[in-house]
CSV table of C-alpha atoms in Angstrom, one decimal:
chain,number,residue,atom,x,y,z
W,1,MET,CA,0.0,-5.9,-21.1
W,2,SER,CA,-1.3,-8.2,-18.4
W,3,ASP,CA,-5.1,-7.9,-17.3
W,4,THR,CA,-3.9,-8.3,-13.7
W,5,LEU,CA,-2.0,-5.1,-14.3
W,6,LEU,CA,-3.1,-1.5,-14.4
W,7,PHE,CA,-2.6,-0.4,-17.9
W,8,HIS,CA,0.7,2.4,-17.5
W,9,LYS,CA,3.1,4.0,-19.5
W,10,THR,CA,6.8,4.3,-19.2
W,11,TYR,CA,9.6,6.8,-20.8
W,12,ARG,CA,13.1,6.2,-20.3
W,13,HIS,CA,15.8,8.3,-19.6
W,14,PRO,CA,19.3,7.7,-21.0
W,15,SER,CA,21.1,7.7,-18.0
W,16,SER,CA,18.9,8.9,-15.3
W,17,GLN,CA,18.3,6.3,-12.6
W,18,ASP,CA,15.6,8.2,-10.6
W,19,TRP,CA,11.8,7.1,-11.4
W,20,VAL,CA,9.0,9.5,-10.9
W,21,VAL,CA,5.5,7.8,-10.8
W,22,PHE,CA,2.4,10.2,-11.3
W,23,VAL,CA,-1.3,9.4,-9.6
W,24,HIS,CA,-3.8,10.8,-10.9
W,25,GLY,CA,-7.4,11.5,-9.3
W,26,ALA,CA,-10.8,10.3,-9.0
W,27,GLY,CA,-12.4,10.6,-11.9
W,28,GLY,CA,-9.1,11.8,-14.2
W,29,SER,CA,-6.4,9.7,-15.9
W,30,SER,CA,-2.7,9.7,-17.0
W,31,SER,CA,-3.7,11.7,-19.4
W,32,ILE,CA,-4.2,14.8,-17.0
W,33,TRP,CA,0.0,14.5,-16.9
W,34,PHE,CA,0.1,15.8,-20.4
W,35,LYS,CA,2.1,19.4,-19.2
W,36,GLN,CA,4.4,17.5,-17.3
W,37,ILE,CA,6.2,15.0,-19.6
W,38,LYS,CA,8.2,17.4,-21.6
W,39,ALA,CA,9.7,18.9,-18.9
W,40,TYR,CA,10.1,15.9,-16.5
W,41,LYS,CA,11.6,13.1,-19.2
W,42,GLN,CA,15.1,15.3,-19.3
W,43,HIS,CA,15.7,14.4,-15.9
W,44,PHE,CA,14.0,11.1,-15.0
W,45,ASN,CA,12.8,7.7,-16.0
W,46,LEU,CA,8.6,8.0,-15.7
W,47,LEU,CA,5.6,5.8,-15.3
W,48,LEU,CA,2.3,7.0,-15.7
W,49,LEU,CA,-0.6,4.7,-14.9
W,50,ASP,CA,-4.3,4.4,-15.2
W,51,LEU,CA,-6.0,3.5,-11.7
W,52,ARG,CA,-8.6,0.7,-11.8
W,53,GLY,CA,-11.8,1.6,-13.4
W,54,HIS,CA,-10.0,4.8,-15.1
W,55,GLY,CA,-8.8,6.0,-18.3
W,56,LYS,CA,-7.4,2.3,-20.1
W,57,SER,CA,-7.7,0.3,-17.2
W,58,ASN,CA,-11.5,0.9,-16.8
W,59,THR,CA,-12.2,-2.7,-18.6
W,60,MET,CA,-10.0,-4.8,-16.4
W,61,PHE,CA,-10.2,-6.3,-12.7
W,62,GLN,CA,-14.0,-7.7,-14.0
W,63,ASP,CA,-13.3,-10.2,-10.7
W,64,MET,CA,-12.8,-7.3,-8.8
W,65,MET,CA,-15.1,-4.9,-9.5
W,66,LYS,CA,-17.6,-7.2,-7.4
W,67,ASN,CA,-15.6,-5.9,-4.0
W,68,PRO,CA,-16.0,-2.8,-2.4
W,69,TYR,CA,-12.4,-0.5,-3.3
W,70,THR,CA,-10.2,0.6,-0.2
W,71,PHE,CA,-7.3,2.8,-0.3
W,72,LYS,CA,-5.0,-0.1,0.5
W,73,THR,CA,-6.2,-1.9,-2.3
W,74,VAL,CA,-5.9,0.4,-4.8
W,75,THR,CA,-2.7,1.2,-3.8
W,76,GLN,CA,-1.5,-2.4,-4.3
W,77,ASP,CA,-2.0,-2.0,-8.0
W,78,ILE,CA,0.6,0.1,-7.9
W,79,VAL,CA,3.1,-1.9,-6.6
W,80,GLN,CA,1.9,-4.3,-8.9
W,81,VAL,CA,3.4,-2.3,-11.5
W,82,LEU,CA,6.1,-1.4,-9.7
W,83,ASN,CA,7.7,-4.8,-9.0
W,84,HIS,CA,6.5,-5.7,-13.1
W,85,HIS,CA,9.4,-3.4,-13.9
W,86,LYS,CA,11.8,-3.9,-11.0
W,87,ILE,CA,11.2,-0.2,-9.6
W,88,GLN,CA,12.4,-0.8,-6.1
W,89,SER,CA,12.0,2.7,-4.8
W,90,ALA,CA,10.9,5.9,-7.0
W,91,HIS,CA,9.5,9.9,-6.3
W,92,PHE,CA,5.6,10.1,-6.6
W,93,VAL,CA,3.8,12.9,-7.8
W,94,GLY,CA,0.0,12.7,-7.2
W,95,ILE,CA,-3.0,15.4,-7.7
W,96,SER,CA,-6.3,15.6,-5.4
W,97,LEU,CA,-7.2,12.3,-4.3
W,98,GLY,CA,-3.7,10.6,-5.9
W,99,THR,CA,-2.3,12.2,-2.9
W,100,ILE,CA,-3.9,10.2,-0.4
W,101,ILE,CA,-2.9,6.7,-2.4
W,102,ILE,CA,0.4,8.0,-2.6
W,103,ARG,CA,0.5,8.7,1.4
W,104,THR,CA,-1.1,4.9,1.9
W,105,LEU,CA,1.9,3.7,-0.6
W,106,ALA,CA,4.0,5.6,1.8
W,107,GLU,CA,2.3,4.1,5.0
W,108,LEU,CA,2.4,-0.1,3.8
W,109,ALA,CA,5.7,0.2,1.6
W,110,PRO,CA,7.8,3.0,2.8
W,111,ASP,CA,11.1,2.2,1.2
W,112,ARG,CA,9.3,2.3,-1.7
W,113,VAL,CA,8.7,6.0,-2.0
W,114,LYS,CA,11.7,8.5,-2.2
W,115,SER,CA,10.3,11.6,-2.0
W,116,MET,CA,6.3,12.6,-2.5
W,117,VAL,CA,4.9,15.7,-4.3
W,118,LEU,CA,1.5,16.2,-3.5
W,119,GLY,CA,-0.4,18.8,-5.5
W,120,GLY,CA,-4.0,19.7,-4.8
W,121,ALA,CA,-3.4,17.6,-1.6
W,122,VAL,CA,-6.4,16.4,0.3
W,123,THR,CA,-5.4,16.0,4.0
W,124,ARG,CA,-9.0,16.5,5.2
W,125,LEU,CA,-12.9,17.1,4.2
W,126,ASN,CA,-14.0,20.0,5.6
W,127,THR,CA,-17.8,20.8,6.7
W,128,ARG,CA,-19.2,21.9,3.2
W,129,SER,CA,-17.0,18.8,1.3
W,130,GLN,CA,-18.3,16.1,3.9
W,131,LEU,CA,-22.4,17.4,3.3
W,132,LEU,CA,-21.5,17.5,-0.3
W,133,VAL,CA,-20.1,13.6,-0.1
W,134,GLN,CA,-22.8,12.8,2.4
W,135,ALA,CA,-25.6,14.4,0.0
W,136,GLY,CA,-24.3,12.3,-2.7
W,137,ASN,CA,-24.3,9.2,-1.3
W,138,LEU,CA,-27.9,9.6,-0.5
W,139,CYS,CA,-28.8,10.5,-4.2
W,140,LYS,CA,-26.0,8.3,-5.8
W,141,HIS,CA,-28.8,5.5,-6.5
W,142,ILE,CA,-31.3,8.1,-8.4
W,143,ILE,CA,-29.0,10.8,-9.6
W,144,PRO,CA,-27.1,10.0,-12.5
W,145,TYR,CA,-23.4,9.8,-11.7
W,146,MET,CA,-22.3,12.8,-14.1
W,147,TRP,CA,-24.8,15.0,-12.9
W,148,LEU,CA,-23.0,14.2,-9.7
W,149,TYR,CA,-19.1,14.6,-11.0
W,150,GLN,CA,-20.1,17.9,-12.3
W,151,LEU,CA,-21.5,19.5,-9.4
W,152,PHE,CA,-18.3,18.2,-7.8
W,153,ALA,CA,-16.0,19.4,-10.3
W,154,TYR,CA,-18.0,22.4,-10.1
W,155,VAL,CA,-17.9,23.1,-6.5
W,156,VAL,CA,-14.3,22.1,-5.9
W,157,MET,CA,-13.1,24.6,-8.9
W,158,PRO,CA,-15.7,27.1,-9.3
W,159,GLN,CA,-13.7,29.7,-10.4
W,160,ARG,CA,-13.4,30.8,-14.1
W,161,THR,CA,-9.5,30.1,-14.5
W,162,GLN,CA,-10.5,26.3,-13.6
W,163,LYS,CA,-12.5,26.0,-16.0
W,164,GLU,CA,-9.9,23.9,-18.4
W,165,SER,CA,-9.5,21.6,-15.2
W,166,ARG,CA,-13.2,21.4,-14.4
W,167,LEU,CA,-13.8,20.1,-18.3
W,168,LEU,CA,-10.8,17.7,-18.2
W,169,PHE,CA,-11.8,16.2,-15.3
W,170,VAL,CA,-15.6,15.9,-16.3
W,171,ARG,CA,-14.0,14.2,-19.9
W,172,GLU,CA,-12.2,11.5,-18.3
W,173,ALA,CA,-14.9,10.8,-16.1
W,174,ARG,CA,-17.4,10.5,-18.7
W,175,LYS,CA,-15.4,6.9,-19.3
W,176,LEU,CA,-16.1,5.7,-15.6
W,177,CYS,CA,-19.1,3.6,-15.9
W,178,GLN,CA,-22.1,4.3,-12.9
W,179,LYS,CA,-20.8,1.1,-10.7
W,180,GLU,CA,-17.2,2.5,-10.6
W,181,PHE,CA,-18.3,5.6,-9.7
W,182,LYS,CA,-20.1,4.6,-6.5
W,183,ARG,CA,-17.2,2.4,-5.4
W,184,TRP,CA,-14.9,5.7,-5.9
W,185,PHE,CA,-17.3,7.6,-4.4
W,186,LYS,CA,-17.7,5.4,-1.5
W,187,LEU,CA,-14.0,5.8,-0.9
W,188,ALA,CA,-14.0,9.3,-0.6
W,189,ALA,CA,-16.4,8.7,2.4
W,190,ASP,CA,-13.3,7.3,4.1
W,191,VAL,CA,-10.7,9.9,3.5
W,192,ASN,CA,-11.5,11.6,7.1
W,193,PRO,CA,-10.4,9.0,9.3
W,194,LEU,CA,-7.8,7.8,7.4
W,195,MET,CA,-6.2,11.2,7.2
W,196,LYS,CA,-6.4,11.9,10.9
W,197,TYR,CA,-4.2,8.6,11.3
W,198,PHE,CA,-1.8,10.2,8.6
W,199,LYS,CA,-2.0,13.9,10.3
W,200,GLU,CA,-0.6,12.1,13.7
W,201,LYS,CA,2.3,9.8,12.1
W,202,GLU,CA,4.3,11.5,10.1
W,203,LEU,CA,7.0,9.7,8.1
W,204,ALA,CA,10.5,10.4,7.5
W,205,ILE,CA,9.4,10.8,3.5
W,206,PRO,CA,10.8,14.6,1.8
W,207,THR,CA,7.0,15.8,0.9
W,208,LEU,CA,6.2,18.6,-0.7
W,209,TYR,CA,2.7,20.4,-1.1
W,210,LEU,CA,1.8,22.1,-3.9
W,211,MET,CA,-0.9,24.1,-3.4
W,212,GLY,CA,-3.2,26.7,-5.8
W,213,GLY,CA,-3.8,29.9,-3.2
W,214,ASN,CA,-7.5,29.6,-4.5
W,215,ASP,CA,-7.7,25.8,-3.4
W,216,TYR,CA,-10.4,27.0,-0.5
W,217,MET,CA,-11.6,23.5,0.3
W,218,PHE,CA,-8.4,22.0,1.2
W,219,ILE,CA,-5.5,24.8,1.3
W,220,LYS,CA,-6.2,25.3,5.1
W,221,PRO,CA,-5.7,21.7,6.4
W,222,VAL,CA,-2.0,21.4,4.3
W,223,LYS,CA,-1.0,24.3,6.2
W,224,GLU,CA,-2.1,22.7,9.6
W,225,MET,CA,-0.2,19.6,8.6
W,226,VAL,CA,2.7,21.1,7.6
W,227,LYS,CA,3.3,22.9,10.6
W,228,ARG,CA,3.1,19.7,12.5
W,229,HIS,CA,5.5,17.6,10.5
W,230,LYS,CA,9.7,18.5,10.2
W,231,HIS,CA,9.7,16.5,6.5
W,232,SER,CA,7.1,18.4,5.2
W,233,ARG,CA,6.7,21.8,2.8
W,234,LEU,CA,4.5,24.0,0.9
W,235,THR,CA,4.7,25.8,-1.9
W,236,GLU,CA,1.7,28.1,-2.5
W,237,LEU,CA,1.1,28.8,-6.6
W,238,GLU,CA,-1.1,32.5,-6.4
W,239,ASN,CA,-3.8,32.8,-8.5
W,240,CYS,CA,-4.4,28.9,-8.7
W,241,GLY,CA,-6.9,26.2,-7.9
W,242,HIS,CA,-7.3,23.0,-7.2
W,243,VAL,CA,-5.7,20.8,-10.0
W,244,CYS,CA,-2.3,23.0,-9.8
W,245,ASN,CA,-0.7,20.8,-12.6
W,246,VAL,CA,-3.1,22.1,-15.2
W,247,GLU,CA,-3.5,25.5,-14.3
W,248,ARG,CA,0.2,26.7,-13.6
W,249,PRO,CA,1.9,23.7,-15.2
W,250,ASP,CA,5.5,25.6,-15.7
W,251,GLU,CA,5.4,26.5,-11.6
W,252,PHE,CA,4.3,23.3,-10.9
W,253,ASN,CA,6.9,21.8,-13.0
W,254,GLN,CA,10.0,23.8,-11.8
W,255,HIS,CA,9.0,23.7,-8.1
W,256,SER,CA,8.4,20.0,-8.2
W,257,ILE,CA,11.6,19.0,-10.2
W,258,ALA,CA,14.0,20.9,-8.4
W,259,PHE,CA,12.5,19.2,-5.0
W,260,ILE,CA,13.0,15.7,-6.3
W,261,GLN,CA,16.3,16.7,-7.9
W,262,GLN,CA,17.4,17.3,-4.0
W,263,TYR,CA,16.8,13.3,-3.6
W,264,GLN,CA,17.8,12.3,-7.0
W,265,ALA,CA,20.3,8.5,-6.6
W,266,PRO,CA,24.1,9.9,-6.4
W,267,GLN,CA,25.1,8.1,-10.0
W,268,ALA,CA,21.9,10.2,-11.6
W,269,MET,CA,23.6,13.6,-10.8
W,270,ILE,CA,26.9,12.8,-12.8
W,271,ARG,CA,27.0,14.1,-16.4
């Protein structure tokens, strides 16, 4: 695979024309979608990728790593993979910070995005999470990054039922180096100004927000966003936290696949 492309995997469907692209969050990798692959590949072509610095993309982009990351540059990495596979447009499924990357892609190239499924969507950092990011920024040069990440994982996913998600993300985050963590951490601090713009400017792209009812840091601003945007809808999963694709995979798959199927290419629906 080219050193200028993100590490990625594809699963081809024998007849479907539709592609679904999975975008993980900060500190994760494409491996967090392991509970989605079997259900999704029965219906669609799949593209799973590791964002720069994550998973098996962690040794790439050595020349780029000297520069700060922006949501735009991270998003353009995904566009390169789409171009490489000649995927003109696709459905996108994201989790956590990956939902902002999908929304950025929809802003930069709306013709490439047929629909969006945004799980555990981050649409605004509340006061508690802003304070956490500010404290982390002050301490990131003196505290080992895994301590910070474990703290963040616990604050975002505090409940006993969220232990699997928490451990999964912490395990994946160990693959990040300290410098890489700082770049992504700084990116998180840019969320609010970007999301304020996204809230005010709706795109005419069908969007499903899949949120855990116990995702206490992020669900309230999503509810506010959906009220304002006519192309968006919210499905709330009961007794579920932030990483709903891991905690409630069957419900996540059922709701998201049914949503995407409404916007399939007509020829893909012929059996």
